[in-house]
Coordinates of C-alpha atoms in Angstrom, one line a residue:
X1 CA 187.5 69.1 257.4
X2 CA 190.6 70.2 255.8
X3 CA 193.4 71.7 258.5
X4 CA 196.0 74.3 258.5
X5 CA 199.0 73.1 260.1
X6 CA 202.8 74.5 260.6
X7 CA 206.2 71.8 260.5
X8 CA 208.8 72.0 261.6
X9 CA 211.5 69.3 260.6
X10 CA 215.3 69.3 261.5
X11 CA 217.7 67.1 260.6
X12 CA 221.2 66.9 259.9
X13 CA 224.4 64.9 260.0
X14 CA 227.6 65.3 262.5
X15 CA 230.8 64.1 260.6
X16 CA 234.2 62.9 262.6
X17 CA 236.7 65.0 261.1
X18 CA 235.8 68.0 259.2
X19 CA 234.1 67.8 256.0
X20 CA 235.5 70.0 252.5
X21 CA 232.7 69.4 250.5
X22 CA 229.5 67.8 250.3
X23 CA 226.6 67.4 247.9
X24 CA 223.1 66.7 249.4
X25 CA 219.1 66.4 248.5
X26 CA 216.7 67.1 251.2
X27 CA 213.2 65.9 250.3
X28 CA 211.2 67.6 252.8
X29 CA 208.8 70.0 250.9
X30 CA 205.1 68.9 251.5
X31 CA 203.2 68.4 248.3
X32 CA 200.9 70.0 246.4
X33 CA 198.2 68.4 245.4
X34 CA 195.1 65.1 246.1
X35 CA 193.6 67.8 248.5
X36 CA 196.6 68.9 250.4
X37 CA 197.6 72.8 249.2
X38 CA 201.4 74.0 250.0
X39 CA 201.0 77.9 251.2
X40 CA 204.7 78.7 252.5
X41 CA 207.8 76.6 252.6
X42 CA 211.7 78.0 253.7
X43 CA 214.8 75.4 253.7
X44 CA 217.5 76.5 256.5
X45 CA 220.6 74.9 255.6
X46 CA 223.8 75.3 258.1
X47 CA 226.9 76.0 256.8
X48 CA 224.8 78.4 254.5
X49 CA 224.5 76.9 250.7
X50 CA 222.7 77.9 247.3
X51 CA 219.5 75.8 247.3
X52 CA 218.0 74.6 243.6
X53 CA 214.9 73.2 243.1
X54 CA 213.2 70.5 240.8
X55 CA 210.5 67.7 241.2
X56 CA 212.3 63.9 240.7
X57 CA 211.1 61.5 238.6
X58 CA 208.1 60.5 240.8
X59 CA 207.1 64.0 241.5
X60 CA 208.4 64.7 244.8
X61 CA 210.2 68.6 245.3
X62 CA 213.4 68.2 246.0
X63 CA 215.8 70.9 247.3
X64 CA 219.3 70.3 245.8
X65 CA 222.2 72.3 247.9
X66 CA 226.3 71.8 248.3
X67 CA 228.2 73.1 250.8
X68 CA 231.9 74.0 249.7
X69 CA 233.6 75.4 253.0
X70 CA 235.2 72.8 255.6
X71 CA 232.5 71.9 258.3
X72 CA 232.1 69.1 261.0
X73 CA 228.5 69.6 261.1
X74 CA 225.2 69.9 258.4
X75 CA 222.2 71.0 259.5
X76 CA 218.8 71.5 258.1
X77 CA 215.5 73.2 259.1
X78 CA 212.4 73.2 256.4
X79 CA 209.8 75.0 258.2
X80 CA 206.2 74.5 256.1
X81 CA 202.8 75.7 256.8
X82 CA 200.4 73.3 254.6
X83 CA 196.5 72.9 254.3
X84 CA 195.8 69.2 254.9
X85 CA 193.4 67.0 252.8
X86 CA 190.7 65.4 254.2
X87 CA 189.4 61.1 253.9
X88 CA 189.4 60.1 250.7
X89 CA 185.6 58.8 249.3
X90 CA 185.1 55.4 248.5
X91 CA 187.3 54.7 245.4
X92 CA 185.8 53.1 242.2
X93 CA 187.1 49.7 242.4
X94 CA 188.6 47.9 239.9
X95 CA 188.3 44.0 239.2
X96 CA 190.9 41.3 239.4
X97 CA 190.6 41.2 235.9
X98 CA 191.4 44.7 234.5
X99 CA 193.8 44.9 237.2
X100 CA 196.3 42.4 235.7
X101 CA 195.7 43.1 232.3
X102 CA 198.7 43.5 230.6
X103 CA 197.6 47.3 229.9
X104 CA 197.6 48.3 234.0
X105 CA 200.8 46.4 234.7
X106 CA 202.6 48.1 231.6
X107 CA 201.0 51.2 233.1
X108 CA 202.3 50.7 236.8
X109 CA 205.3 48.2 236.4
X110 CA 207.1 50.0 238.4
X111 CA 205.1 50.3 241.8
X112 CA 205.0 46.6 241.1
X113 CA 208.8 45.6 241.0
X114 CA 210.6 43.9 244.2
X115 CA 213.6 46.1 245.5
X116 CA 215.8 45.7 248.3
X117 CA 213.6 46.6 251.1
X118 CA 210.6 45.3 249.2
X119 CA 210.8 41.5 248.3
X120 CA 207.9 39.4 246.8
X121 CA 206.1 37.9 249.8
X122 CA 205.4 34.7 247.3
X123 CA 208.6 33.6 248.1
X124 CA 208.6 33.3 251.3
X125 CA 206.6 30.2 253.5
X126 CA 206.1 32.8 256.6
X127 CA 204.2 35.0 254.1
X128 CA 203.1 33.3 251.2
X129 CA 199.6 32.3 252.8
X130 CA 198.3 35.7 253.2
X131 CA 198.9 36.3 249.4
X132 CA 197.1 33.4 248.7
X133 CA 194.2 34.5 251.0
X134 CA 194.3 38.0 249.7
X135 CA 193.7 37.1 246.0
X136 CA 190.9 34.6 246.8
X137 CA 188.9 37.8 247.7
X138 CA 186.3 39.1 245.7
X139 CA 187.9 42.6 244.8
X140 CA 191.4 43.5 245.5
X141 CA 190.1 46.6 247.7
X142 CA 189.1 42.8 250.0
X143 CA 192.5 42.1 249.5
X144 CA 193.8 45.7 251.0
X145 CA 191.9 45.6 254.4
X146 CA 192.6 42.2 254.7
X147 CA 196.3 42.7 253.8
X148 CA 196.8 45.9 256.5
X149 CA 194.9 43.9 258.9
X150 CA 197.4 41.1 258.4
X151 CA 199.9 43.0 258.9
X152 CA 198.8 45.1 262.0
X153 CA 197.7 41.3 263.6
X154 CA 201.7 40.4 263.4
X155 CA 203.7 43.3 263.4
X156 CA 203.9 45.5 266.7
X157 CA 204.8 48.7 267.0
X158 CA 208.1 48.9 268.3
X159 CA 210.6 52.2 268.4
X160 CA 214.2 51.6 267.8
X161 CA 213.7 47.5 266.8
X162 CA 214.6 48.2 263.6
X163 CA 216.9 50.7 261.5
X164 CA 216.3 52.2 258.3
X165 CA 218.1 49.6 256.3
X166 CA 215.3 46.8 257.3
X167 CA 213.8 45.1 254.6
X168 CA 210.5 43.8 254.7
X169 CA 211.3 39.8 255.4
X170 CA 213.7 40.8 258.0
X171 CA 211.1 43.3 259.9
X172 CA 208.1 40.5 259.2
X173 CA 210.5 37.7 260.7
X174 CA 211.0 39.7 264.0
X175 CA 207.4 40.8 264.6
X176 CA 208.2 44.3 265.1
X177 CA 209.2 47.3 263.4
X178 CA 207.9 51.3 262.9
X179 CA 206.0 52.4 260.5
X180 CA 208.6 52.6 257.8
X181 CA 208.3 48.6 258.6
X182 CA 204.7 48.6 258.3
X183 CA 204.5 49.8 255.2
X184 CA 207.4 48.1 253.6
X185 CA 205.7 44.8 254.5
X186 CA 202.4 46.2 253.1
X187 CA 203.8 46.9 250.0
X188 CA 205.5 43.5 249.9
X189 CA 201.9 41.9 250.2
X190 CA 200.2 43.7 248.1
X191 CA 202.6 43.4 244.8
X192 CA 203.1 40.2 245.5
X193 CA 199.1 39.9 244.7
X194 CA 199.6 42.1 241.5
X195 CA 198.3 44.9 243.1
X196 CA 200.2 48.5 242.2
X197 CA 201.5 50.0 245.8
X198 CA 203.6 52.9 246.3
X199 CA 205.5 54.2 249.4
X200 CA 204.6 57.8 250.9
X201 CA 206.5 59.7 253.4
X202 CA 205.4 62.6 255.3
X203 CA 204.1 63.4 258.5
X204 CA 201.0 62.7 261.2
X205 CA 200.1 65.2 263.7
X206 CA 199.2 63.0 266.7
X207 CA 197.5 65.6 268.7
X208 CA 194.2 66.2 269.8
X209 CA 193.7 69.1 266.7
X210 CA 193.0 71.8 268.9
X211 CA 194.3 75.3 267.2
X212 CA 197.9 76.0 268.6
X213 CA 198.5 73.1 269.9
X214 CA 202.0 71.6 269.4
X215 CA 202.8 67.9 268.6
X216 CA 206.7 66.8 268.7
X217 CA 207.3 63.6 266.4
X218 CA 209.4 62.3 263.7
X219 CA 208.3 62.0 260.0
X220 CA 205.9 59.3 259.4
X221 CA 205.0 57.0 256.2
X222 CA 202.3 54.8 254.4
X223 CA 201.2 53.3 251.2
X224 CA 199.1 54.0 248.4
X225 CA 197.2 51.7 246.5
X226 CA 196.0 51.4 243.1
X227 CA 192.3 50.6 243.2
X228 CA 190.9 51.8 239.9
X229 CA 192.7 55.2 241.0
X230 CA 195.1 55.7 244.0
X231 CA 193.9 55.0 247.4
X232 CA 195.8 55.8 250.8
X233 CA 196.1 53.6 253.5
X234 CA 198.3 54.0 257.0
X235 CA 199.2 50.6 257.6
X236 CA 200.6 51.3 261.1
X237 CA 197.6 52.9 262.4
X238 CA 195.3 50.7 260.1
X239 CA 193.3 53.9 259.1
X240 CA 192.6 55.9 256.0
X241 CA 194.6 58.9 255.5
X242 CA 192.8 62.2 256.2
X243 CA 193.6 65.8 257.7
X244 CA 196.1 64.7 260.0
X245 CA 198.6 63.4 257.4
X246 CA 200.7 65.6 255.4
X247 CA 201.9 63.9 252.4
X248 CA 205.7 65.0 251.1
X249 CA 206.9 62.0 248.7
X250 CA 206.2 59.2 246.9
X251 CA 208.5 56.3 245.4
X252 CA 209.2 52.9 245.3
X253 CA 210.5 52.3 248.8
X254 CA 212.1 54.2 251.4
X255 CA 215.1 55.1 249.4
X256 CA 213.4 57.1 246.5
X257 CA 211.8 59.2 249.8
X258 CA 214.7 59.6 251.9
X259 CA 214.7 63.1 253.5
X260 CA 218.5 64.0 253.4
X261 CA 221.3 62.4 251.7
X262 CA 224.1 63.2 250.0
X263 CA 227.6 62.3 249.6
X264 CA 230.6 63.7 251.1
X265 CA 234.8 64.5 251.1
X266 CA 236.1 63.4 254.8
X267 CA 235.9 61.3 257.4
X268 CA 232.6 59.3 258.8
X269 CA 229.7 60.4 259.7
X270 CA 226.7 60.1 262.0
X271 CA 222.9 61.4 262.1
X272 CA 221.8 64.3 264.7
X273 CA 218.7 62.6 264.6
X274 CA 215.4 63.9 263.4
X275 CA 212.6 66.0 265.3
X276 CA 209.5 67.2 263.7
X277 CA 207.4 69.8 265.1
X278 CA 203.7 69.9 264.2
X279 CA 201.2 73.0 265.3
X280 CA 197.2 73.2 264.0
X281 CA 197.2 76.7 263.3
X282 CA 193.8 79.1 262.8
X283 CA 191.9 79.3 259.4

């Protein structure tokens, strides 16, 4: 069953000397659509700035803003209240065959390139066996459980082991990682078998679901797959993705997701850190 559920997410950055101007994109809208249905959405920005919107070029909203008075710190609140989607049926699953037909790969080339966080698994002897395992399966929906169950077997679940310029070799090397780790290594694996995967950032609400209750956290992420159509996976938690994940963007890798970034006129800067507050509200 579908839930109701308020976040709040603040974030921001703290700069060393005081900043004149700065130019920023927060992607922290949830989405619309595969179930999940938007109802409100307000962006807080501090120093106060003109926000614009538009959808980039893999569909995510992004909220567009500069700030043009001198400031030593940014920060940003987008408070959401979003009705959840619920588990996915089984998917229609596509063969081996039609899925590396030169028709799909022209049709998802790009959730199948290597990027800097995302490197082809092929190429390396730590990792290279599980690909080989994987596409020795009958179907490559084998080759996702076995794949996420690979990964969950070696990677634990570690906060503050890793940062968010980790690529996947160097997370699967130290055994250890979040779930941005999780799923970069995931996605790694499953390219690496042909096998379209995209990155999706949002949030879980961790809670027991009871109406009003409130779950603190951070924002959370896990891949998609392309099965015949797209099917969701959480890597870190090794489940399926269901009412207690709120989806906000997709990409290639953590970068096309990012929530807040920006550039900037002045002197260094560091994060205020991230804290996302989830509530289950009535229906």
């Amino acid at each position: 069953m579908s839930w109701r559920v308020k976040v709040i997410h603040r974030t921001g950055l703290r700069y060393a000397s005081p900043v004149t101007v700065s130019f920023n994109e927060a992607r922290m809208t949830p989405s619309t659509g595969e179930g999940q249905l938007l109802i409100t959405h307000e962006l807080s920005v501090t120093p106060r700035a003109r926000v614009q919107h538009y959808a980039d070029y893999w569909g995510t909203n992004v909220e567009a803003f500069d700030v043009n008075e001198a400031h030593t710190v940014l920060e940003v609140i987008a408070t959401s209240i979003v009705d959840t989607g619920v588990a996915q049926d089984v998917v229609p699953d596509v063969s081996w065959d039609a899925l590396l037909a030169p028709s799909t790969v022209d049709r998802w080339c790009e959730y199948l390139v290597f990027t800097s966080y995302v490197d082809d698994a092929k190429h390396d002897s730590a990792r290279v066996s599980i690909v080989d395992e994987a596409r020795k399966l009958g179907t490559p929906a084998e080759a996702l459980a076995y794949i996420v169950s690979a990964v969950r077997s070696h990677l634990v679940y570690s906060q503050g082991s890793t940062s968010v310029s980790t690529t996947a070799s160097q997370a699967w090397a130290q055994a250890q990682g979040v779930c941005q780790d999780f799923t970069h290594i995931t996605l790694s694996l499953l390219r690496s078998c042909g096998i379209p995967a995209r990155y999706v950032s949002g949030y879980l609400y961790k809670g027991d679901g009871e109406v009003g209750e409130t779950i603190v956290g951070e924002s959370h992420a896990w891949v998609e797959a392309w099965l015949g159509s797209w099917h969701a996976v959480d890597p870190t938690n090794g489940s399926d993705v269901a009412e207690a994940h709120i989806t906000v963007a997709r990409g290639r890798d953590y970068s096309d997701v990012s929530p807040l970034k920006g550039i900037f006129a002045g002197g260094a800067s560091e994060a205020l850190g991230v804290e996302v507050a989830l509530t289950r509200l009535p229906r």
